[in-house]
Short mmCIF file of C-alpha atoms and ligand atoms in Angstrom, two decimals:
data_model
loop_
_atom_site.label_atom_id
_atom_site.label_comp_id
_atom_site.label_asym_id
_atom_site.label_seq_id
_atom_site.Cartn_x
_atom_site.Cartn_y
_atom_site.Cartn_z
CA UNK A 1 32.37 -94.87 66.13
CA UNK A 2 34.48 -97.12 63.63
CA UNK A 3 31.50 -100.25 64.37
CA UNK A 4 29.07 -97.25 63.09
CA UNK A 5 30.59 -96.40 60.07
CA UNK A 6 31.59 -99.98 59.37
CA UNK A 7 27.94 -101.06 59.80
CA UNK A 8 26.79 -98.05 57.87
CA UNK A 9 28.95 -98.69 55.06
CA UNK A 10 27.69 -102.70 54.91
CA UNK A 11 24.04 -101.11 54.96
CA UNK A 12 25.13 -98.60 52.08
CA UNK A 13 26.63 -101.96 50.19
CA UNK A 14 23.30 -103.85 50.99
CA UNK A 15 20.81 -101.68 49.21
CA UNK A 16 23.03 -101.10 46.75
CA UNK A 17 22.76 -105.18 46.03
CA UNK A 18 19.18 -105.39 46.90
CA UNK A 19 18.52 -102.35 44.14
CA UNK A 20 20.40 -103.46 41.20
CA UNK A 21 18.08 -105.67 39.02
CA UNK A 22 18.78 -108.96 38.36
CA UNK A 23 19.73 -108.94 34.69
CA UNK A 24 22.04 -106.18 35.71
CA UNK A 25 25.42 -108.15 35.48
CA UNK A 26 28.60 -106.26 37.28
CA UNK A 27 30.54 -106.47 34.49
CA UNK A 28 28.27 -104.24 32.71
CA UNK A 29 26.95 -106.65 30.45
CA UNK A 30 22.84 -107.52 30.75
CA UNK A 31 21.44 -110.91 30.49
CA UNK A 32 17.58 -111.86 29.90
CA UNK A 33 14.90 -112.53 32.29
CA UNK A 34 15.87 -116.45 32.95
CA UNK A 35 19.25 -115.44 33.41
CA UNK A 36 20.75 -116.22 29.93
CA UNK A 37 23.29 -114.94 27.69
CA UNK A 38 23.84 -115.00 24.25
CA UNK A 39 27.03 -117.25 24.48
CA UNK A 40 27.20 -118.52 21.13
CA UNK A 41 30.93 -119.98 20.81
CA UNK A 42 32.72 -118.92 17.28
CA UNK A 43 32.37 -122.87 16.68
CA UNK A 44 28.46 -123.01 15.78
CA UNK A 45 28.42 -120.11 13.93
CA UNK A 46 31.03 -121.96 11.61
CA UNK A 47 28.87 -124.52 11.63
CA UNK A 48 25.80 -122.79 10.64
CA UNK A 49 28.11 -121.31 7.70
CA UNK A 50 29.39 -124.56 6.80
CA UNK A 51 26.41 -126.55 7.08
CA UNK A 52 24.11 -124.02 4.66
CA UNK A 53 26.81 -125.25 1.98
CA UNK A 54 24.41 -128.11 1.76
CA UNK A 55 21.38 -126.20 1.03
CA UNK A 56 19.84 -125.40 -2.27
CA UNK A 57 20.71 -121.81 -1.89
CA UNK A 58 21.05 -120.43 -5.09
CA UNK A 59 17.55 -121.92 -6.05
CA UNK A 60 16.52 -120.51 -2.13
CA UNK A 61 17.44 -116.91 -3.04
CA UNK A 62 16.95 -116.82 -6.95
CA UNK A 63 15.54 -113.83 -8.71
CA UNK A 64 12.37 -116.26 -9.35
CA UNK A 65 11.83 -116.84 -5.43
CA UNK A 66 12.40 -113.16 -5.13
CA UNK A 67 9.69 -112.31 -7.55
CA UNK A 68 7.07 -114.50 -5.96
CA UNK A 69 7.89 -112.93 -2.65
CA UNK A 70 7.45 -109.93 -4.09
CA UNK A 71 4.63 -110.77 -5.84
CA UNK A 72 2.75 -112.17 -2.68
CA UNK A 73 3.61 -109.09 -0.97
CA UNK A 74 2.27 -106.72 -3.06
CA UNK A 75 5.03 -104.20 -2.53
CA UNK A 76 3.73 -100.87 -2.99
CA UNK A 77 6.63 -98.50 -3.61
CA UNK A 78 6.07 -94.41 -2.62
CA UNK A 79 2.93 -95.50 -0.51
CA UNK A 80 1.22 -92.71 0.44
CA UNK A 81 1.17 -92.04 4.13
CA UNK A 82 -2.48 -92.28 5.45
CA UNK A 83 -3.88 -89.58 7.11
CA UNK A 84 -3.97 -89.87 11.48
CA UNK A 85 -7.09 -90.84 12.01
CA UNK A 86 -9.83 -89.05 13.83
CA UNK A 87 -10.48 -91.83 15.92
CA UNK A 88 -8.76 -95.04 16.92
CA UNK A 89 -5.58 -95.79 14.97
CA UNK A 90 -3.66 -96.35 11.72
CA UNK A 91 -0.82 -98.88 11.76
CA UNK A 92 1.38 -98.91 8.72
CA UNK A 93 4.38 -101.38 8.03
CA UNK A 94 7.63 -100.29 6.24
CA UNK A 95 9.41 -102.91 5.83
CA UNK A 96 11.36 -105.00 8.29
CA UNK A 97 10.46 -104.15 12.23
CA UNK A 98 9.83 -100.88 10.65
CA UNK A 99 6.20 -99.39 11.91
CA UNK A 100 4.53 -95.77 11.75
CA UNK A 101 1.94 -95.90 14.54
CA UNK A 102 -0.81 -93.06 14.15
CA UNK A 103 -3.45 -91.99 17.04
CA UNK A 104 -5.30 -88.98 16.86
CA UNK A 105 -2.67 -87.69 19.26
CA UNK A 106 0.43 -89.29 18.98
CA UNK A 107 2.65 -90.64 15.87
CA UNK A 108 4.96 -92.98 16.87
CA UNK A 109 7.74 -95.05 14.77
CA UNK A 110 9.61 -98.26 15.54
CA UNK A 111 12.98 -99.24 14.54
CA UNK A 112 13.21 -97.30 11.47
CA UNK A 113 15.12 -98.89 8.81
CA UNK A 114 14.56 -97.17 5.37
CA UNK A 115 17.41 -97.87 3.83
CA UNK A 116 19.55 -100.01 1.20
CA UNK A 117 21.26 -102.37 3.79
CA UNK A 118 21.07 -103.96 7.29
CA UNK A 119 25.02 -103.54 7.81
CA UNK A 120 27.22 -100.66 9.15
CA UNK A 121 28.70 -100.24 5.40
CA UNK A 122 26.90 -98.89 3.00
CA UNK A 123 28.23 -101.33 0.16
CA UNK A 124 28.33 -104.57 1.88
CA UNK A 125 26.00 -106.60 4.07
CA UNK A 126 22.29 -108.02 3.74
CA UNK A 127 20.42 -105.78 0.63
CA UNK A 128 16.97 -105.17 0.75
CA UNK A 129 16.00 -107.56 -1.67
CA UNK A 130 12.73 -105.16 -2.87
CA UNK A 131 12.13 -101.69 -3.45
CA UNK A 132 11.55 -99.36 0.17
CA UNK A 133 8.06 -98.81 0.80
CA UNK A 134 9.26 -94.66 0.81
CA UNK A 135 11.73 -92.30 1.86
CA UNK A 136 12.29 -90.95 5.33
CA UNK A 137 11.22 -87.55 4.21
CA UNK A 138 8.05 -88.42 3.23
CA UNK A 139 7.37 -89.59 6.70
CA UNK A 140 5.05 -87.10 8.45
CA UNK A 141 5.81 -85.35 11.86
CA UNK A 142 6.62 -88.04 14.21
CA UNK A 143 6.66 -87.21 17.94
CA UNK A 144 7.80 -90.57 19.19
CA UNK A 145 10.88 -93.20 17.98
CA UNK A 146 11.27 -96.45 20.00
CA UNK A 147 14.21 -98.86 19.54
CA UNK A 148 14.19 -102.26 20.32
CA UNK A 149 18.29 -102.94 20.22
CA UNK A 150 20.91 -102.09 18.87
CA UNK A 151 21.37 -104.79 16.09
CA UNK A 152 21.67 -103.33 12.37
CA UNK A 153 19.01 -104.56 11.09
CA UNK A 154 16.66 -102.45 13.74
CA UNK A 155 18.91 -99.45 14.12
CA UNK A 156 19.81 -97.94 11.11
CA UNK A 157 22.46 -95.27 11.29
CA UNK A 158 21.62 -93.55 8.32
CA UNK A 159 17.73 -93.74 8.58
CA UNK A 160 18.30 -91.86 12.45
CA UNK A 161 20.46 -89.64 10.77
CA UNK A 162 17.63 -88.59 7.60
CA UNK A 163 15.01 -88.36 10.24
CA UNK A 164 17.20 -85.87 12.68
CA UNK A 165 17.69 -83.93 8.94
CA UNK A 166 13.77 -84.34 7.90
CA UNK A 167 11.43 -83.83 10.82
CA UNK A 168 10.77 -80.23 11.95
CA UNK A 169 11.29 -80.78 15.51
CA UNK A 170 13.69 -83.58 16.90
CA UNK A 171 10.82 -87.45 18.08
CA UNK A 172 11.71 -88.14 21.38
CA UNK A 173 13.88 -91.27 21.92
CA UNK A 174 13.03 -94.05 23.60
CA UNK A 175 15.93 -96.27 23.83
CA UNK A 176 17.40 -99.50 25.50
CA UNK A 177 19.30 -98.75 28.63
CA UNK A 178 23.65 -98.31 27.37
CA UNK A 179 22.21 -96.60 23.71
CA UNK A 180 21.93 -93.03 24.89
CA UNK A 181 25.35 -92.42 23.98
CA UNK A 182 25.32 -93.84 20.21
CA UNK A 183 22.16 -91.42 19.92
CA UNK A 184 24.30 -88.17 20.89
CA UNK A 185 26.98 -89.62 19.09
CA UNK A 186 24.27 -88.89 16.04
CA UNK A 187 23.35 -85.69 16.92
CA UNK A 188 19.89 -86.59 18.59
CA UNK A 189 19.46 -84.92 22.17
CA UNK A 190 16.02 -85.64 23.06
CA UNK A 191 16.46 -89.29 24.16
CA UNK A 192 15.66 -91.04 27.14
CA UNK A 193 17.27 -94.70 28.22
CA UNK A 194 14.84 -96.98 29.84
CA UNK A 195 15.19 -100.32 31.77
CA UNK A 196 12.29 -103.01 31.62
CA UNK A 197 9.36 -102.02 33.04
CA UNK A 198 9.82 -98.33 32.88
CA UNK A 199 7.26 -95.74 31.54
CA UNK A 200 7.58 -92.91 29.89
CA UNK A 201 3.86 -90.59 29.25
CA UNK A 202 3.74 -89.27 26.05
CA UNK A 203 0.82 -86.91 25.67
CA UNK A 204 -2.72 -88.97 27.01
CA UNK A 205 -0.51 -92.41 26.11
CA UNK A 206 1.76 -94.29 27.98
CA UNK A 207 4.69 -96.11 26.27
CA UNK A 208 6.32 -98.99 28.04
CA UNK A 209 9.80 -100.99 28.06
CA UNK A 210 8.88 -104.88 28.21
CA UNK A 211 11.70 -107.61 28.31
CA UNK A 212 11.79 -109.92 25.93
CA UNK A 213 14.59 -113.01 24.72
CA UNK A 214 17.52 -111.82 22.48
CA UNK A 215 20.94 -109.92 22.72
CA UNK A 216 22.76 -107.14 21.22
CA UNK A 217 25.83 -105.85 20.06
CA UNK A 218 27.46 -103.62 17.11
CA UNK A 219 30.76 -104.14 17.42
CA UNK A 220 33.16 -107.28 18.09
CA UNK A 221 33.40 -105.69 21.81
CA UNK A 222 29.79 -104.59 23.11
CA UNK A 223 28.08 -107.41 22.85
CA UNK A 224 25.17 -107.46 25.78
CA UNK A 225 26.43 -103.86 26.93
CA UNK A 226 23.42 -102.36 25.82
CA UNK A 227 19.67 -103.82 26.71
CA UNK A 228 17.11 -105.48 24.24
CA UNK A 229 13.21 -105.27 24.14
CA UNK A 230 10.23 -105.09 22.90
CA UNK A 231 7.47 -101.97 23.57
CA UNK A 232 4.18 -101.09 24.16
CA UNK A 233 1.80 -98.22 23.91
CA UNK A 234 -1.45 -97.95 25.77
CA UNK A 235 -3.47 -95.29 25.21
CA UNK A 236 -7.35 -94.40 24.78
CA UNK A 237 -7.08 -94.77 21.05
CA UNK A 238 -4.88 -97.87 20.91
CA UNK A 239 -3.24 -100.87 23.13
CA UNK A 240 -0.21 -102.25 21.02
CA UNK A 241 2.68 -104.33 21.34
CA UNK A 242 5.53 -104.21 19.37
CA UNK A 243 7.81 -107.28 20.38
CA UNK A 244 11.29 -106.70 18.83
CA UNK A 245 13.79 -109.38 17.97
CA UNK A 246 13.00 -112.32 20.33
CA UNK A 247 13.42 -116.09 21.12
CA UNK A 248 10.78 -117.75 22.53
CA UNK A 249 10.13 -116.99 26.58
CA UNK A 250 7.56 -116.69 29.00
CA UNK A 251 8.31 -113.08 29.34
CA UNK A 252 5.20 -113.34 27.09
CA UNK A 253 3.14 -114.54 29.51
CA UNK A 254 4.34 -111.21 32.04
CA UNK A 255 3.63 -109.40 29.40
CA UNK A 256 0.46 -110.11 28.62
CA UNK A 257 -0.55 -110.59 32.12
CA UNK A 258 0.41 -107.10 33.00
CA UNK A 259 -0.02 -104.72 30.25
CA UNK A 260 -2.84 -106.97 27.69
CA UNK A 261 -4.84 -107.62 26.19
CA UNK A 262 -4.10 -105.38 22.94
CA UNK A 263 -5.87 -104.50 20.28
CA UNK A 264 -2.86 -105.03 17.93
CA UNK A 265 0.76 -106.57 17.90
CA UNK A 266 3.80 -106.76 15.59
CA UNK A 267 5.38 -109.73 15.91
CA UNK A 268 8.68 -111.30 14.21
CA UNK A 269 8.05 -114.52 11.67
CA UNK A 270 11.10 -114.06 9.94
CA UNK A 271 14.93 -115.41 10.56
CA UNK A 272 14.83 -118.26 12.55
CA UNK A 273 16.38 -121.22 10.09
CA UNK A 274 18.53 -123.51 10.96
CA UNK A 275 16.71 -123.70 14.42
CA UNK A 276 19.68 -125.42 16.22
CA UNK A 277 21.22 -122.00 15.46
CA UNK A 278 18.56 -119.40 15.72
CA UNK A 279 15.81 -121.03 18.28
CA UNK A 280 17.46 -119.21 21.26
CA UNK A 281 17.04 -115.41 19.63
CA UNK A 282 14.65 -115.70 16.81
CA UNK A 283 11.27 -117.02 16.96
CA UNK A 284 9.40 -119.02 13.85
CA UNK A 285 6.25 -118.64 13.15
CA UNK A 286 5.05 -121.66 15.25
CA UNK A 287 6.47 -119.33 18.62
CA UNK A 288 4.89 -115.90 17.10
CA UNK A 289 1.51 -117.57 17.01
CA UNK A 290 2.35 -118.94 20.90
CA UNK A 291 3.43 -115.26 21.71
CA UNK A 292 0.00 -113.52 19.92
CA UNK A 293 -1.93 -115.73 22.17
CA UNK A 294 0.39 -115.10 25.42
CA UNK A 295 0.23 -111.37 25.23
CA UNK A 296 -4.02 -112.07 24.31
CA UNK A 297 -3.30 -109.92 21.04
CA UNK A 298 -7.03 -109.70 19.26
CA UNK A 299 -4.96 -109.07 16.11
CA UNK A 300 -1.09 -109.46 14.80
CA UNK A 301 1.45 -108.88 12.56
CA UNK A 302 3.89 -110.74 10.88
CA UNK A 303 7.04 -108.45 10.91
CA UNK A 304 10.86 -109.07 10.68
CA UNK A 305 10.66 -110.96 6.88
CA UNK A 306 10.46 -109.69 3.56
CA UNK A 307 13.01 -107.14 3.64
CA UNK A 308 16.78 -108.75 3.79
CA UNK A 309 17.96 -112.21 3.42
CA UNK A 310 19.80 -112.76 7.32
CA UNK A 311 19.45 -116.35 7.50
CA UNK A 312 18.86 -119.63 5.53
CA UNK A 313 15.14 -120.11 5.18
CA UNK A 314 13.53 -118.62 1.52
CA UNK A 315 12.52 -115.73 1.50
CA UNK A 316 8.81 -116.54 1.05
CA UNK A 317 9.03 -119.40 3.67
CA UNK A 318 7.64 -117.31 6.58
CA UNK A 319 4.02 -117.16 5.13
CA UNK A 320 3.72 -120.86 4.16
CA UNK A 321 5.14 -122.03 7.72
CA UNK A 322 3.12 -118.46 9.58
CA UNK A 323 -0.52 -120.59 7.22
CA UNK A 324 0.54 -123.80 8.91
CA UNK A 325 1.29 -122.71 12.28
CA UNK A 326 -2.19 -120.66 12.11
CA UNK A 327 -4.18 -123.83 11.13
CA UNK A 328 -2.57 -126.30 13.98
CA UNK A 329 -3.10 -123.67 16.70
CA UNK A 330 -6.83 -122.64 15.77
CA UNK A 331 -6.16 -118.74 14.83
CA UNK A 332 -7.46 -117.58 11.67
CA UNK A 333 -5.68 -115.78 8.78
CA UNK A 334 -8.03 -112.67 10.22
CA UNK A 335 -6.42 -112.80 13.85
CA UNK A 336 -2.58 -113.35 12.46
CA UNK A 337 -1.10 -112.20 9.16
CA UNK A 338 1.33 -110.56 6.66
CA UNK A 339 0.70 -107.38 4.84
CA UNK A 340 2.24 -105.82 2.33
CA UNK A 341 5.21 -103.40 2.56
CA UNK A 342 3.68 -99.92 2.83
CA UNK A 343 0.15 -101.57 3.95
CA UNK A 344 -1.67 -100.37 6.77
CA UNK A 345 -4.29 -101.42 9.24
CA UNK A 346 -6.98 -99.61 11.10
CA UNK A 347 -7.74 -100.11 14.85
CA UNK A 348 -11.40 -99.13 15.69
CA UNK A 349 -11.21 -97.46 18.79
CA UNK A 350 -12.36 -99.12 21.92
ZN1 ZN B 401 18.58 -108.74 16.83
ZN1 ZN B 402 16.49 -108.57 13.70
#
């Protein structure tokens, strides 16, 4: 009897094992696909602030470099939303990782971040260095907001907040597995957690959680406790892929195997200087172009640049270094490119 229940209770302890995924840690704490961690010690990251004391910075971030960043992107304050299309799909940028997907059946937003700063005060922290593309309320009715993680800079307390105020019924919530809680916390109640790989069906469109190489944390004591990633919809109208924050991986590859080609992708070319520092999390523009042709993207992009200063490059750096990348890996300024805040594209449907 006691052999039974001992061998039962090894079986029960088994399964459990064999079940929990890899990048499941049991201390709570996730890691990425290759088994990594963001394990930067305190040491480099006084580095990286020492070291930029050597850089031109004030000539980097002057009000002139901010005008021709400006200038080349066009900004277009109080945009007018476009209209959902009647067939294929609309894809507008706001700023940041900040996208309003529209199908003819499905609207769809990802990391919203309309406002002043990419911090949890509202008076310190990176400033968005240009006029928002528009307000939250002039958003239409959005049935669907994914997060990628939990960093500031893609979840925006105050922009959830002005969307749970604005829209007439509550988007559904598609979060990283550990962020449920923050949501409630909000006020939001319609929000689902997923892990990588999981679907959710929205409507005639399926919306999935992909991994991809970064971290997260919002406090001096979560870091890793919630997961990261990037997501994509496939649907009749549209196959997109919206990567997140991400170092360089060959999750890419997975993806692209599994769920591509797609028709469009948003992919980050911004934050990535000094590379000793920022290689592991951030791509540059060299990796986005290696990720738009892993995940077979027909079109992309640039995202994640433009909006706040976070690290040391210029602001207008991404572009020039996105043109050279484009020309030494054969993809034309067509296939891969910046827009301007508020811009959108149009997907012809399939
Ligand atoms: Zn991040
Ligand atoms: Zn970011």
């Amino acid at each position: 009897m006691i052999k039974t229940l001992l061998l039962s209770a090894l079986a029960v302890t088994l399964t459990a094992q064999a079940s929990t995924p890899a990048h499941h840690l049991p201390d709570g704490t996730f890691t990425n696909t290759d088994g990594s961690q963001s394990d930067k010690p305190f040491s480099e990251l006084m580095r990286w602030r020492s070291e930029r004391g050597d850089l031109p910075l004030d000539e980097y971030f002057s009000d002139a470099r901010i005008e021709k960043t400006l200038t080349a992107l066009n900004y277009r304050p109080n945009t007018p939303i476009p209209d959902a299309p009647e067939r294929g799909a609309v894809v507008t940028w706001l700023g940041h990782a900040s996208f309003l997907i529209q199908t003819p059946n499905l609207t769809l937003l990802t990391d919203p971040h309309l406002t002043s700063r990419a911090s949890p005060f509202s008076f310190a922290g990176p400033k968005r260095f240009g006029p928002k593309p528009m307000d939250v309320n002039a958003l239409p009715p959005v049935d669907v907001v994914v997060i990628s993680h939990n960093h500031y800079d893609h979840l925006d307390k105050r922009t959830i907040k002005a969307l749970l105020k604005s829209q007439s019924s509550e988007p559904r919530w598609l979060v990283p597995l550990g962020l449920a809680s923050w949501f409630k916390g909000v006020g939001a109640d319609n929000v689902r957690e997923m892990d990588w790989w999981q679907i959710e069906g929205v409507g005639d469109a399926d919306v999935h959680f992909v991994p991809v190489h970064h971290w997260s944390a919002r406090t001096p004591t979560n870091r890793n406790k919630t997961l990261w990633g990037g997501w994509v919809l496939k649907s009749d109208d549209l196959d997109y892929f919206f990567a997140g924050d991400t170092g360089w991986s060959s999750d890419f590859r997975d993806i692209g195997q599994r769920l591509g080609p797609f028709d469009l992708s948003s992919l980050p070319v911004g934050a990535y200087e000094p590379r000793w520092f920022m290689k592991q999390h951030h791509v540059n523009p060299a990796e986005a172009v290696d990720i738009h042709l892993a995940v077979r993207s027909d079109r992309s992009i640039g995202m994640h640049w433009g909006t706040f200063q976070l690290t040391d490059e210029p602001y207008d750096q991404p572009v020039m270094d996105l043109a050279a990348a484009r020309k030494a890996k054969g993809v034309s300024a067509d296939e891969f490119f910046v827009l301007p805040h508020g811009a959108s594209v149009q997907v012809d449907p399939p």
